[in-house]
N, CA and C of each residue as an Amber inpcrd file, in Angstrom:
protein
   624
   3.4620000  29.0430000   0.0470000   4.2030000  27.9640000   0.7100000
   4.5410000  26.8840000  -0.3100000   6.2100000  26.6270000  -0.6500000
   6.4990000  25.1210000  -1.6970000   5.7780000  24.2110000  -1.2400000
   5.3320000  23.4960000  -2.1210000   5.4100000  21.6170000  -1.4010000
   5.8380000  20.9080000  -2.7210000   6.5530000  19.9870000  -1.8470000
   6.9090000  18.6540000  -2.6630000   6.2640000  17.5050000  -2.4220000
   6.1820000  16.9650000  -3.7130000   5.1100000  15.5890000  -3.4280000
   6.5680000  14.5540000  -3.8360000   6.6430000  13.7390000  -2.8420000
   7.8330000  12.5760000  -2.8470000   6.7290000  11.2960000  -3.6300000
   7.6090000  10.6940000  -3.7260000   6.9800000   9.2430000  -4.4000000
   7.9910000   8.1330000  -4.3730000   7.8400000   7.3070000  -3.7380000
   8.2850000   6.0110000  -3.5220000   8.1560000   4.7500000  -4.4680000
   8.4590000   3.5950000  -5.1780000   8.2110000   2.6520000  -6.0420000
   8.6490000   1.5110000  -5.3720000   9.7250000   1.6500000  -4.6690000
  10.4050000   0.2670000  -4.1260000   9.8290000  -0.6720000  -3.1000000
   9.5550000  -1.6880000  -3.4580000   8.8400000  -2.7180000  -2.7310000
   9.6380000  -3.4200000  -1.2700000  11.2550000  -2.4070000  -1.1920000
  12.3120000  -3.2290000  -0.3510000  11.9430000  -2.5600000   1.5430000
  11.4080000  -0.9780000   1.1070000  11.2590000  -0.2370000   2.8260000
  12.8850000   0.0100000   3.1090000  12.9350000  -0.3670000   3.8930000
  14.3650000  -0.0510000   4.7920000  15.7290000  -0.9920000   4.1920000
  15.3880000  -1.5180000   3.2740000  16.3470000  -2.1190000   2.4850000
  16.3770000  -1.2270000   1.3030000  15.6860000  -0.3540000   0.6270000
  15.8450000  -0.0590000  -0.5120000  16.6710000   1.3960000  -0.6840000
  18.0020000   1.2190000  -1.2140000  18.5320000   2.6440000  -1.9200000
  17.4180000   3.6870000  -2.3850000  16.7100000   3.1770000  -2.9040000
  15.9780000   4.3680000  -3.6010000  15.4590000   5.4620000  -2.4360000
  14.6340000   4.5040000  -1.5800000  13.6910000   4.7220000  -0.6780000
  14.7430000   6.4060000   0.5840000  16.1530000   5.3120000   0.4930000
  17.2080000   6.3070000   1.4080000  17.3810000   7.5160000   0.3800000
  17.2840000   7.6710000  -0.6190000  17.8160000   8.5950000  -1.3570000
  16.5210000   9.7560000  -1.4990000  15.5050000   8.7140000  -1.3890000
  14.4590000  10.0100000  -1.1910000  14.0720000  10.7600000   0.4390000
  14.4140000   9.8390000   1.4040000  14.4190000  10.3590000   2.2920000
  15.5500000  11.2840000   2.8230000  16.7740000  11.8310000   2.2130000
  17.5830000  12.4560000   2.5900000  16.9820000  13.5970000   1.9230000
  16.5130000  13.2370000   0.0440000  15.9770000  14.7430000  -0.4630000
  15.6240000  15.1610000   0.1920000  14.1800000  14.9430000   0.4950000
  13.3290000  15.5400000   1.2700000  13.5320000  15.5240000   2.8750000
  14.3740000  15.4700000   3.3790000  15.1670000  15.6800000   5.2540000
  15.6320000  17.1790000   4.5180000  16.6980000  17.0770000   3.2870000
  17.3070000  18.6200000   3.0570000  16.5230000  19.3530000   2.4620000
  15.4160000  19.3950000   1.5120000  14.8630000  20.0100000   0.9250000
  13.5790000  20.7180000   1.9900000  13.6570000  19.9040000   3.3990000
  12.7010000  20.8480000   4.0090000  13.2840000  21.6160000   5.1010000
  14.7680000  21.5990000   5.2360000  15.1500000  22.5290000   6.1450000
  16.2830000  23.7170000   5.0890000  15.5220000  23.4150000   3.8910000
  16.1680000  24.3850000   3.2630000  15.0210000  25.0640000   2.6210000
  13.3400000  24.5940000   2.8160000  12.1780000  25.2250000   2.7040000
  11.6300000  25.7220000   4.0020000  11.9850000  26.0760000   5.0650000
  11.3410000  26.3350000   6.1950000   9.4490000  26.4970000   6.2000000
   8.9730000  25.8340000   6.2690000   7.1410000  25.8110000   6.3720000
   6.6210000  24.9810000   5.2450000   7.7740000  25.0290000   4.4270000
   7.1420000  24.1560000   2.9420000   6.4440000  22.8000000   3.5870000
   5.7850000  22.4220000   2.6750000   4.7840000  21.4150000   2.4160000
   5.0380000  20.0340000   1.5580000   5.3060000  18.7120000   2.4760000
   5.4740000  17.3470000   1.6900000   4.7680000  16.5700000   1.7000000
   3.9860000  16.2980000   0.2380000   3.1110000  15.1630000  -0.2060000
   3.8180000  13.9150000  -0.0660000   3.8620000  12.9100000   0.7860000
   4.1320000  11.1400000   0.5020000   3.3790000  10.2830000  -0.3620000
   3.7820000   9.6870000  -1.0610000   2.9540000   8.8380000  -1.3190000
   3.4370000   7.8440000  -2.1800000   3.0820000   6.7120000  -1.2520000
   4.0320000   5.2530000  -1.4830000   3.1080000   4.3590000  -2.4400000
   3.8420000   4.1820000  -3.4460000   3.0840000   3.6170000  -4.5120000
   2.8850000   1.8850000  -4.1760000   3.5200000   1.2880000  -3.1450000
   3.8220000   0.0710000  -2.5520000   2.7460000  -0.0850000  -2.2050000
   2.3840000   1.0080000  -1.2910000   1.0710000   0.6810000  -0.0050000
  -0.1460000   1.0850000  -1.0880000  -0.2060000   1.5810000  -2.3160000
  -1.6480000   2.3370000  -2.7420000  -1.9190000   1.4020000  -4.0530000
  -3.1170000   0.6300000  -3.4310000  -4.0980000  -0.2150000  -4.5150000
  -4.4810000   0.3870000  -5.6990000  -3.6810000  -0.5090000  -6.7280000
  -3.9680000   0.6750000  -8.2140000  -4.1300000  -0.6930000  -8.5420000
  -5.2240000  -0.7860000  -9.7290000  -4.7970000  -1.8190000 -10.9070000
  -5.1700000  -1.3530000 -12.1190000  -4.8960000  -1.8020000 -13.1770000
  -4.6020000  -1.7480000 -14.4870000  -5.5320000  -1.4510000 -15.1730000
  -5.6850000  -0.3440000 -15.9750000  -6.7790000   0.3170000 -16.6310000
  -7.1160000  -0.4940000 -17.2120000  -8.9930000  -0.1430000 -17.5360000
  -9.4830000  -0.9950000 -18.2520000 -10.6820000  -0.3170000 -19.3460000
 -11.5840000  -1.1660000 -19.7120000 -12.3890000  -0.4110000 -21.0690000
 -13.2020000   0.6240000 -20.6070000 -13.3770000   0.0250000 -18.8810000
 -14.4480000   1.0960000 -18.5090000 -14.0250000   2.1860000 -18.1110000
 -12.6840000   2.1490000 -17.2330000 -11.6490000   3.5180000 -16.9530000
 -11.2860000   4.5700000 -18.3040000 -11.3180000   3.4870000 -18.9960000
 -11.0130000   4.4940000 -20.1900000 -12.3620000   5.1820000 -20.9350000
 -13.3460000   4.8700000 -20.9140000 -14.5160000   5.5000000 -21.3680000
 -15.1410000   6.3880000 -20.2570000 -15.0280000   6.1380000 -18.9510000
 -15.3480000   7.2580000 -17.7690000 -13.9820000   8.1570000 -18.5690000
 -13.0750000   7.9840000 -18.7330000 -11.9690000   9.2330000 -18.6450000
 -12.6010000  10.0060000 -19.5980000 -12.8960000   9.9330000 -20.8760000
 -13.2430000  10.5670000 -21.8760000 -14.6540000  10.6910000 -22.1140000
 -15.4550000  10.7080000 -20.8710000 -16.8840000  11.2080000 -20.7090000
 -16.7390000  12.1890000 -20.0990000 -17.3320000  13.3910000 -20.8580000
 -17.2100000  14.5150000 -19.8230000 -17.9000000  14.8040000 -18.8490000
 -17.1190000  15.3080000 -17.7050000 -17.2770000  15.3090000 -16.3800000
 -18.9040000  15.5750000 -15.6170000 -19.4100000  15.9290000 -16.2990000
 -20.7960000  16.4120000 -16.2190000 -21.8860000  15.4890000 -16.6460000
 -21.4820000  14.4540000 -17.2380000 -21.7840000  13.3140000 -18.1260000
 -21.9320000  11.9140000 -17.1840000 -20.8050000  12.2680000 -16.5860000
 -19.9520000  10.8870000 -15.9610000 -21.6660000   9.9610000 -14.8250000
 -21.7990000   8.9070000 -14.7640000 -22.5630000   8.2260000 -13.6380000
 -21.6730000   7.9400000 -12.6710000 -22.1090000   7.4190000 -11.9540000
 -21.8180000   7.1570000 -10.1830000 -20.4140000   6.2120000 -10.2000000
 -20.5770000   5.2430000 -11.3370000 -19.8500000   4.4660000 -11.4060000
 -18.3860000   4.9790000 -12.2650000 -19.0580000   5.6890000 -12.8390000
 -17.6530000   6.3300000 -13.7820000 -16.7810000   6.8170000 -12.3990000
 -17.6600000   7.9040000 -12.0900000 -16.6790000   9.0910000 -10.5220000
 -15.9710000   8.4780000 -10.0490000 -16.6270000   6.6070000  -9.6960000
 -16.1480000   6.0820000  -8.9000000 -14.7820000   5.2240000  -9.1300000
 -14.8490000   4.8750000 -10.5870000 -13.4350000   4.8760000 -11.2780000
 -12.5340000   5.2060000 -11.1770000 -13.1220000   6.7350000 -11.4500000
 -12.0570000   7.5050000 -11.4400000 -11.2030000   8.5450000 -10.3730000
 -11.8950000   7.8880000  -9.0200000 -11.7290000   8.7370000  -7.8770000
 -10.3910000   9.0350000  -7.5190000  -9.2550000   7.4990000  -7.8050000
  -7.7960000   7.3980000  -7.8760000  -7.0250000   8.3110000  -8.2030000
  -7.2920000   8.3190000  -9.5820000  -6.5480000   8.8750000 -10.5670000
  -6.7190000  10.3360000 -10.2950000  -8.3000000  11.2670000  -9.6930000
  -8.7070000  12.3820000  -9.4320000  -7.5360000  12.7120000  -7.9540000
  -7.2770000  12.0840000  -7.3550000  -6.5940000  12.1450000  -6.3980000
  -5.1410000  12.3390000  -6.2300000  -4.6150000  11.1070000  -7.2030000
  -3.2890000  11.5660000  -7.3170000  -2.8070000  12.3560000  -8.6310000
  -3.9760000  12.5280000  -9.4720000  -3.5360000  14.2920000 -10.2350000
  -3.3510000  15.6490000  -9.2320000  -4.3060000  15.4250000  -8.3280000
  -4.4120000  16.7560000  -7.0540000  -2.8720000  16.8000000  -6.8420000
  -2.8650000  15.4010000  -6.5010000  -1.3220000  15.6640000  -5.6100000
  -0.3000000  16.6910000  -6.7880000  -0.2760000  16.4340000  -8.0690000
   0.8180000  16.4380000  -8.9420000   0.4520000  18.3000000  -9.3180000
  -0.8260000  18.7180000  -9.4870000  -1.2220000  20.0130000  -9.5310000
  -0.5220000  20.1670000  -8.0240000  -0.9340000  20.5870000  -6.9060000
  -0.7270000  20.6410000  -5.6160000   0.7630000  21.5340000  -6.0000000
   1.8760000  20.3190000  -6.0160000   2.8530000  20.1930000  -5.5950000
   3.7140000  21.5220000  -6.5850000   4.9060000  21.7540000  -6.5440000
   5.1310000  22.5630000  -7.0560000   6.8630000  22.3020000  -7.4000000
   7.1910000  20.7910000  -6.8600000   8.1090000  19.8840000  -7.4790000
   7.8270000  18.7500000  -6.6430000   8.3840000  17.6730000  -7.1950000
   8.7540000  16.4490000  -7.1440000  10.0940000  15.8060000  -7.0530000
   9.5640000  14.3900000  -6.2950000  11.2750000  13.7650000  -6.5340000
  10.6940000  12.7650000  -6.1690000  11.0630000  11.5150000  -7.1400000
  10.5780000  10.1680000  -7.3620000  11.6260000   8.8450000  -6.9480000
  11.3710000   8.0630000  -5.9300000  12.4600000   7.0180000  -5.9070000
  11.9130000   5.7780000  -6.3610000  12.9740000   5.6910000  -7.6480000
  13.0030000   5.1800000  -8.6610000  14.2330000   3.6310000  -8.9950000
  13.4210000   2.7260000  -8.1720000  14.6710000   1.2110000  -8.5270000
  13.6940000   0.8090000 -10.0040000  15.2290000   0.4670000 -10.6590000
  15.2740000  -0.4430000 -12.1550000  14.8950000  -1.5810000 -12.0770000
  13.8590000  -1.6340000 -12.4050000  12.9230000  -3.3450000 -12.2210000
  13.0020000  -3.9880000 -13.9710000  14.1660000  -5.0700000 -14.0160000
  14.1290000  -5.5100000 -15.4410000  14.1820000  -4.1540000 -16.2860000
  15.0680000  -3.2680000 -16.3230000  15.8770000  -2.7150000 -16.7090000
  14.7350000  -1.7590000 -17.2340000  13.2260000  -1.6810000 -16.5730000
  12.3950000  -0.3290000 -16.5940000  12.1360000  -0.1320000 -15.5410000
  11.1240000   0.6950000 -15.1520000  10.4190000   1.2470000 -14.3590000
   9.1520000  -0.0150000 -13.3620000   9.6250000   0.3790000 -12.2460000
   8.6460000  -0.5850000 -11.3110000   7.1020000  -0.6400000 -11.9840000
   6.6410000  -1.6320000 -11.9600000   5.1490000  -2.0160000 -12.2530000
   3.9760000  -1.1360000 -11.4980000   4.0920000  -1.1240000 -10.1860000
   3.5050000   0.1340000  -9.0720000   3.4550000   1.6110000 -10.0200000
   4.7280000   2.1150000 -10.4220000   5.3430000   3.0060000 -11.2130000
   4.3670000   3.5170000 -12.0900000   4.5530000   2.3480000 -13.3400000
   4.0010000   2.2630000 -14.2990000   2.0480000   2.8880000 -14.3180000
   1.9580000   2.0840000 -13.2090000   0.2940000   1.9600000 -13.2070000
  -0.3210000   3.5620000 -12.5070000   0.7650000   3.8800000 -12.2980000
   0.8770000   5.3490000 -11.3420000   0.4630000   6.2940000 -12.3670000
   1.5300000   6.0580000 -13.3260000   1.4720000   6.5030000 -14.4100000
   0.3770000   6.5880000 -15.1790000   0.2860000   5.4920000 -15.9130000
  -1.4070000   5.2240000 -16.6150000  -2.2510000   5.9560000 -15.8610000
  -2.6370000   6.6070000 -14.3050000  -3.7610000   6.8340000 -13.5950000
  -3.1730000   8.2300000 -14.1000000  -1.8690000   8.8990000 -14.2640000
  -2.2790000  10.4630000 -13.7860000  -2.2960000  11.2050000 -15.0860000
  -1.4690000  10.5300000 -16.7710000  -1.2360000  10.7720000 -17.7460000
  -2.6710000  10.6220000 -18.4350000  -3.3970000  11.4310000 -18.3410000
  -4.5890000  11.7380000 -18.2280000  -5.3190000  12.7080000 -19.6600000
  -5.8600000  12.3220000 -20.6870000  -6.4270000  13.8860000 -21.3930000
  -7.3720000  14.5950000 -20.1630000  -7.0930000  15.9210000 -20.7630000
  -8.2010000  17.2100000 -20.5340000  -7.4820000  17.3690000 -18.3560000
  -6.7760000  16.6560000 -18.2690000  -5.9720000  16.9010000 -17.0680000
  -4.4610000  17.1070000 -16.8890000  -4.0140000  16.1770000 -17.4110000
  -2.4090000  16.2580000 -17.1650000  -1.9890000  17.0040000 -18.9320000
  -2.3200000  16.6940000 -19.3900000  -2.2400000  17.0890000 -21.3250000
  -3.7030000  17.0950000 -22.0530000  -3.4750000  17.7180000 -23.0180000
  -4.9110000  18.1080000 -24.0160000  -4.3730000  18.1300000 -25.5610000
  -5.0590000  18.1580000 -26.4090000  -4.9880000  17.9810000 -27.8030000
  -4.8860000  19.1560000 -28.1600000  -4.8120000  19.8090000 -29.1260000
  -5.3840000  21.0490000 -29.8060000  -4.9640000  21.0210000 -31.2590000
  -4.8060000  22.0050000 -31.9860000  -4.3260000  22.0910000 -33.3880000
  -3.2310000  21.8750000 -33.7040000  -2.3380000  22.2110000 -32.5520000
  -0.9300000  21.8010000 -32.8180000  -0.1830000  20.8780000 -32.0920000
  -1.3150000  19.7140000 -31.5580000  -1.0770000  18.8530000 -31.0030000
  -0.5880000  18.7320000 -29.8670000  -0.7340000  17.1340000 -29.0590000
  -0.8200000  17.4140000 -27.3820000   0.0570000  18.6470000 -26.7880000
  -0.4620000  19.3710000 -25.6980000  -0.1910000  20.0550000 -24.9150000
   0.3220000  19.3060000 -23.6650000   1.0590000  19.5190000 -22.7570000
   1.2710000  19.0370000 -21.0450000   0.8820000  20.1440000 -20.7670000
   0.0580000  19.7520000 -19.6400000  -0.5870000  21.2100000 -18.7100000
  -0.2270000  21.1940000 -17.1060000   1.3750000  20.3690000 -17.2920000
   1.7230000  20.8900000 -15.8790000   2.7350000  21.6960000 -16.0100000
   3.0800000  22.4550000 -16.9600000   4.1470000  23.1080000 -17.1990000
   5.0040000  24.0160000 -15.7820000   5.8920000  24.5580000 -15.9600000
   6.5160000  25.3700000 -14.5750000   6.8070000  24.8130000 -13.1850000
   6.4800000  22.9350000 -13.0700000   6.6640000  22.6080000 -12.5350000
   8.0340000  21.5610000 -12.9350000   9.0830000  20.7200000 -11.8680000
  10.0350000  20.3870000 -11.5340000  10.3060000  19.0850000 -11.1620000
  11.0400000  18.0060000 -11.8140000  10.7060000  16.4560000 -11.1890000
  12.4250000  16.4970000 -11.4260000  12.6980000  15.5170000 -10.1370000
  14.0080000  14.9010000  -9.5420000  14.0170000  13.5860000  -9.4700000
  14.5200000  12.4770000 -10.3080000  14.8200000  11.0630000 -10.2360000
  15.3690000  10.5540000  -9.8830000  15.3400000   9.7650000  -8.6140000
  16.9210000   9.3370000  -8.0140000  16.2880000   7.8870000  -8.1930000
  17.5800000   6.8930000  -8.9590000  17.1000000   5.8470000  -9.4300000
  18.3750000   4.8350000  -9.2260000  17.8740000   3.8960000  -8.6260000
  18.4770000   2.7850000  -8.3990000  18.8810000   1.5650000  -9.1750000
  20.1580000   1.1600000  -9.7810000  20.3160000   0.2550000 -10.6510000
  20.8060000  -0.7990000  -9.7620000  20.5880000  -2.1720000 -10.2460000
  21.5940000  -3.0090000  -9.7960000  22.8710000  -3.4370000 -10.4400000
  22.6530000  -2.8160000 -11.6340000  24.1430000  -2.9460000 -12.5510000
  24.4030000  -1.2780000 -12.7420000  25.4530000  -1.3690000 -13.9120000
  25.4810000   0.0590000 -14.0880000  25.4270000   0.1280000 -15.5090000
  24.4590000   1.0260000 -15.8470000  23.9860000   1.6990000 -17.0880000
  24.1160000   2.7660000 -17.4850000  25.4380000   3.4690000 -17.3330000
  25.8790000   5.1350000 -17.4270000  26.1610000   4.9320000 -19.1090000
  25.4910000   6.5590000 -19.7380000  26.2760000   6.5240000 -20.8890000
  27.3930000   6.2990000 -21.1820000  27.7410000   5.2600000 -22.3390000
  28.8860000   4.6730000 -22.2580000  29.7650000   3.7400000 -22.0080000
  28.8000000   3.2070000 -20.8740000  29.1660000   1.7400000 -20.9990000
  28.4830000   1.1360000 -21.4300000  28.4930000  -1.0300000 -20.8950000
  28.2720000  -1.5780000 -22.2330000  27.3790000  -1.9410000 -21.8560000
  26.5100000  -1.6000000 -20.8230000  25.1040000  -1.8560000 -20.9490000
  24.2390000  -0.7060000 -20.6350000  24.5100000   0.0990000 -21.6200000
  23.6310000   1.5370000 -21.4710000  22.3340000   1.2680000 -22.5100000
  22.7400000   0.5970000 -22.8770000  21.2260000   0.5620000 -24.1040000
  20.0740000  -0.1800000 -23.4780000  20.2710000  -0.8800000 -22.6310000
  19.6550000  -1.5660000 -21.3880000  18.5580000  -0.0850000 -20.4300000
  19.1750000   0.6300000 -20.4990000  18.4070000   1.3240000 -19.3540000
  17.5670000   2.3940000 -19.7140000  16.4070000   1.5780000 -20.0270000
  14.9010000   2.2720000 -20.4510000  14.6740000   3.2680000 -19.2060000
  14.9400000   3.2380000 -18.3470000  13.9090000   3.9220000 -17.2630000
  14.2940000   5.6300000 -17.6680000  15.3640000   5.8010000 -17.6800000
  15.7450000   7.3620000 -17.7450000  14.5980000   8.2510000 -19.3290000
  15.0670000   7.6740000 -20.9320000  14.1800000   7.8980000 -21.7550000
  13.0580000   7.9800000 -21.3170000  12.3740000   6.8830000 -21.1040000
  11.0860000   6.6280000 -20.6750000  10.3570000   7.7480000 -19.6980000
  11.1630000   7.5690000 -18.3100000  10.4700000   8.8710000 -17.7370000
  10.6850000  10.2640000 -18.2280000  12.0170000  10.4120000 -18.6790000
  12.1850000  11.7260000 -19.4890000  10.7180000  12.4770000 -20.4770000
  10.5180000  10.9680000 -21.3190000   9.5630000  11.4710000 -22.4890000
   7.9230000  11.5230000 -21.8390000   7.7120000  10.7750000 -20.9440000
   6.8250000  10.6370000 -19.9500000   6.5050000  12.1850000 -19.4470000
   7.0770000  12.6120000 -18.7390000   7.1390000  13.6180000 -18.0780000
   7.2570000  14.8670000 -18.9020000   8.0710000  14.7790000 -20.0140000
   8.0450000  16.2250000 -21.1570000   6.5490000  16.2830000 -21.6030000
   6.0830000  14.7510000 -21.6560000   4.4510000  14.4470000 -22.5660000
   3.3660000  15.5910000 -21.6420000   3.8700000  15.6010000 -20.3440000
   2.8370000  16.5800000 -19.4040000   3.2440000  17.7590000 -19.1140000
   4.1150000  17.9260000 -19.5370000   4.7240000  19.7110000 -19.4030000
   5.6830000  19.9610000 -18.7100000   6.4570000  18.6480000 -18.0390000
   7.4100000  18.7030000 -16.6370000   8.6770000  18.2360000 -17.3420000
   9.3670000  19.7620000 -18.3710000  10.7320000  19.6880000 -18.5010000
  12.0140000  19.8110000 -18.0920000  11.8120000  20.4930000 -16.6930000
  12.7950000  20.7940000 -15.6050000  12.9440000  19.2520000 -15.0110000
  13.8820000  18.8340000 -15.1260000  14.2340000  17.1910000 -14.6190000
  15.6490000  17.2860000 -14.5510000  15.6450000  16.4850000 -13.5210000
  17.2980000  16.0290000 -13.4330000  17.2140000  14.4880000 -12.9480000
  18.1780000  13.3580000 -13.0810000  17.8860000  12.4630000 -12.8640000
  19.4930000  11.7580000 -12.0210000  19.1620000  11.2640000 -10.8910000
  20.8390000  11.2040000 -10.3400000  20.7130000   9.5990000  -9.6340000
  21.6180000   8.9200000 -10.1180000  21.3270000   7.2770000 -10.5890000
  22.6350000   6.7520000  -9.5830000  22.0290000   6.1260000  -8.6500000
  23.1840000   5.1040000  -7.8150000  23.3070000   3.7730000  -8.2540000
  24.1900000   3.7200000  -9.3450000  24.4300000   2.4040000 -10.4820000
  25.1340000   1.5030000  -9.3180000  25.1470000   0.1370000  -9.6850000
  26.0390000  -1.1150000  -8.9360000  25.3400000  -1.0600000  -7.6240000
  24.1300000  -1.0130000  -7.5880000  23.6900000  -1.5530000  -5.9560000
  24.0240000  -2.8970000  -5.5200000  23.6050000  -4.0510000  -6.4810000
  24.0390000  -5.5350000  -6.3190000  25.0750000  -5.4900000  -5.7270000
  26.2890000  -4.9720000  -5.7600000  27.6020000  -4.7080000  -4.8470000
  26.8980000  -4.6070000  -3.2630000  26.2520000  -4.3250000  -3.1330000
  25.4590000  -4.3500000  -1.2310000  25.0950000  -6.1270000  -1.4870000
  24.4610000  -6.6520000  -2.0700000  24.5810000  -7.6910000  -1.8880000
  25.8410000  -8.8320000  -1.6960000  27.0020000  -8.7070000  -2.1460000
  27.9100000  -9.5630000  -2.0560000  29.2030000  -8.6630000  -1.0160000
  28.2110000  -8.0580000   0.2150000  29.1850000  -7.5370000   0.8500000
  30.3160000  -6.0640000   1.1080000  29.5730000  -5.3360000  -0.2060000
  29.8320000  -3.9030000   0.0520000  29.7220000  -3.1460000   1.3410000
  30.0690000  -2.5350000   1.4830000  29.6930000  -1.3390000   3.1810000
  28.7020000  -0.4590000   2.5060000  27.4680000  -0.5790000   2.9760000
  26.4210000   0.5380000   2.5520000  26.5570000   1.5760000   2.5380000
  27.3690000   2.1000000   3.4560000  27.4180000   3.6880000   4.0090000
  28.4950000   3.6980000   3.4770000  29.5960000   3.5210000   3.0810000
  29.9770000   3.4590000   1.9350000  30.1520000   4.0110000   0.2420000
  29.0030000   2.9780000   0.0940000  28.5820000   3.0940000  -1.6410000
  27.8350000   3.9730000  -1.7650000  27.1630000   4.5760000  -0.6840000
  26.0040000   5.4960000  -0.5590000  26.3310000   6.6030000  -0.5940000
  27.6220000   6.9000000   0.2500000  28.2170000   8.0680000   0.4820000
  28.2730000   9.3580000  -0.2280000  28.5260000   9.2340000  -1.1650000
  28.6310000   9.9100000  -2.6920000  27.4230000  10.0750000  -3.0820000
  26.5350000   9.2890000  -2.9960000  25.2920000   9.5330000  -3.7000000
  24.4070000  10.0870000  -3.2660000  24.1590000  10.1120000  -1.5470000
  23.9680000  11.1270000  -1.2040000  24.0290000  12.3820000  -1.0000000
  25.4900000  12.4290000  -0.7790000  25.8520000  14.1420000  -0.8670000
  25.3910000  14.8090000  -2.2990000  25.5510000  14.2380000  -3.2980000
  25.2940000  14.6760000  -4.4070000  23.6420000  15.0160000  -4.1740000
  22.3970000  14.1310000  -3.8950000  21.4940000  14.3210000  -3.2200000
  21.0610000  15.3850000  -2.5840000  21.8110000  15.8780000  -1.7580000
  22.0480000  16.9390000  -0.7950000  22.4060000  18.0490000  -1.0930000
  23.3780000  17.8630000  -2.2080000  23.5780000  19.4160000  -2.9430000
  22.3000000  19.5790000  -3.8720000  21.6690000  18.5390000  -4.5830000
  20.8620000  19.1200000  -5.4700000  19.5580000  19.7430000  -4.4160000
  19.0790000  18.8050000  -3.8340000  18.2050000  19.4350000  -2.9980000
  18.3250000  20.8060000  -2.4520000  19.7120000  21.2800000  -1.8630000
  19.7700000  22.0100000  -1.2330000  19.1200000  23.5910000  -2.4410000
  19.6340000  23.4280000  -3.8180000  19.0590000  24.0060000  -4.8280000
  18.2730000  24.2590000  -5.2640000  17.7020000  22.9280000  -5.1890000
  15.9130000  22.6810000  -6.1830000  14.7350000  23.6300000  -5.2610000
């Protein structure tokens, strides 16, 4: 049985593009999986904070090693690696916060980019050990940052998760970006500007 683990970043709910763009993936991606299986999980609602000396010395105590307090560290991070093993693709909604990646995001990150879990060392240096698996970015700008125009050098988030995600073995990516949202603010028609970006949405899903 597929499952997809969705992931949310946007702090807006029912205001946020991103948030609509992941909920259409996954509306098409499960009536085009009949029984498949969807992980949620809203990085808004889930208490993470910012690694620290002791997270990082439980991580690199081995597991057999670890005290009560380490486990207990690290119970988060043990949790939403499950999800990322589990799943067997992904699709992340992704708004441009100061022209990176949401802070929620970020810290998501730090918990699952993990040694001896998500990647390992060896002789010929780090490994990703989620290989054969599949991530989909649908990412929300409020300007537009397409190659080529004049503020493309501005838009860290795409590199960033790109190299992020190759770092763990997850080279199958596609990333599909609804640039000029700020236009909903000064009076655009939502359904509208959306229009397009969904269907496009909809075809990839219908694929993935």
């Amino acid at each position: 049985m597929p499952t997809l683990l969705r992931v949310d970043s946007s702090p807006l709910y029912g205001a946020s593009v991103s948030r609509q763009l992941t909920e259409t993936f996954e509306a098409t991606w499960k009536a085009t999986h009949p029984g498949g299986q969807v992980i949620v999980r809203d990085l808004t609602a889930t208490v993470m904070w910012p690694i620290t000396a002791e997270w990082v010395g439980a991580a690199f105590t081995p597991e057999d090693q670890r005290n009560a307090e380490q486990v207990e560290l690290l119970k988060l991070s043990d949790s939403l690696i499950a999800e990322l093993e589990k799943a067997d693709e992904f699709v992340f909604g992704v708004p441009m916060h100061n022209f990176g990646v949401p802070a929620s995001l970020k810290l998501w990150i730090d918990q699952v980019v993990r040694v001896g879990k998500t990647f390992s060392y060896g002789e010929g240096g780090p490994k990703g050990l989620l290989a054969g698996k599949k991530a989909t970015f649908l990412i929300a700008t409020g300007g537009v940052y397409d190659a080529g125009t004049a503020m493309a050098s501005l838009n860290f988030v795409e590199p960033y998760l790109r190299s992020v995600f190759g770092f763990i073995g997850v080279t199958d990516t596609t990333f599909l970006t609804a640039g000029g949202t700020a236009a909903l603010r000064y009076g655009k028609d939502r359904a509208t500007f959306l229009q397009p970006h969904l269907e496009a949405v909809q075809l990839h899903a219908q694929s993935a």
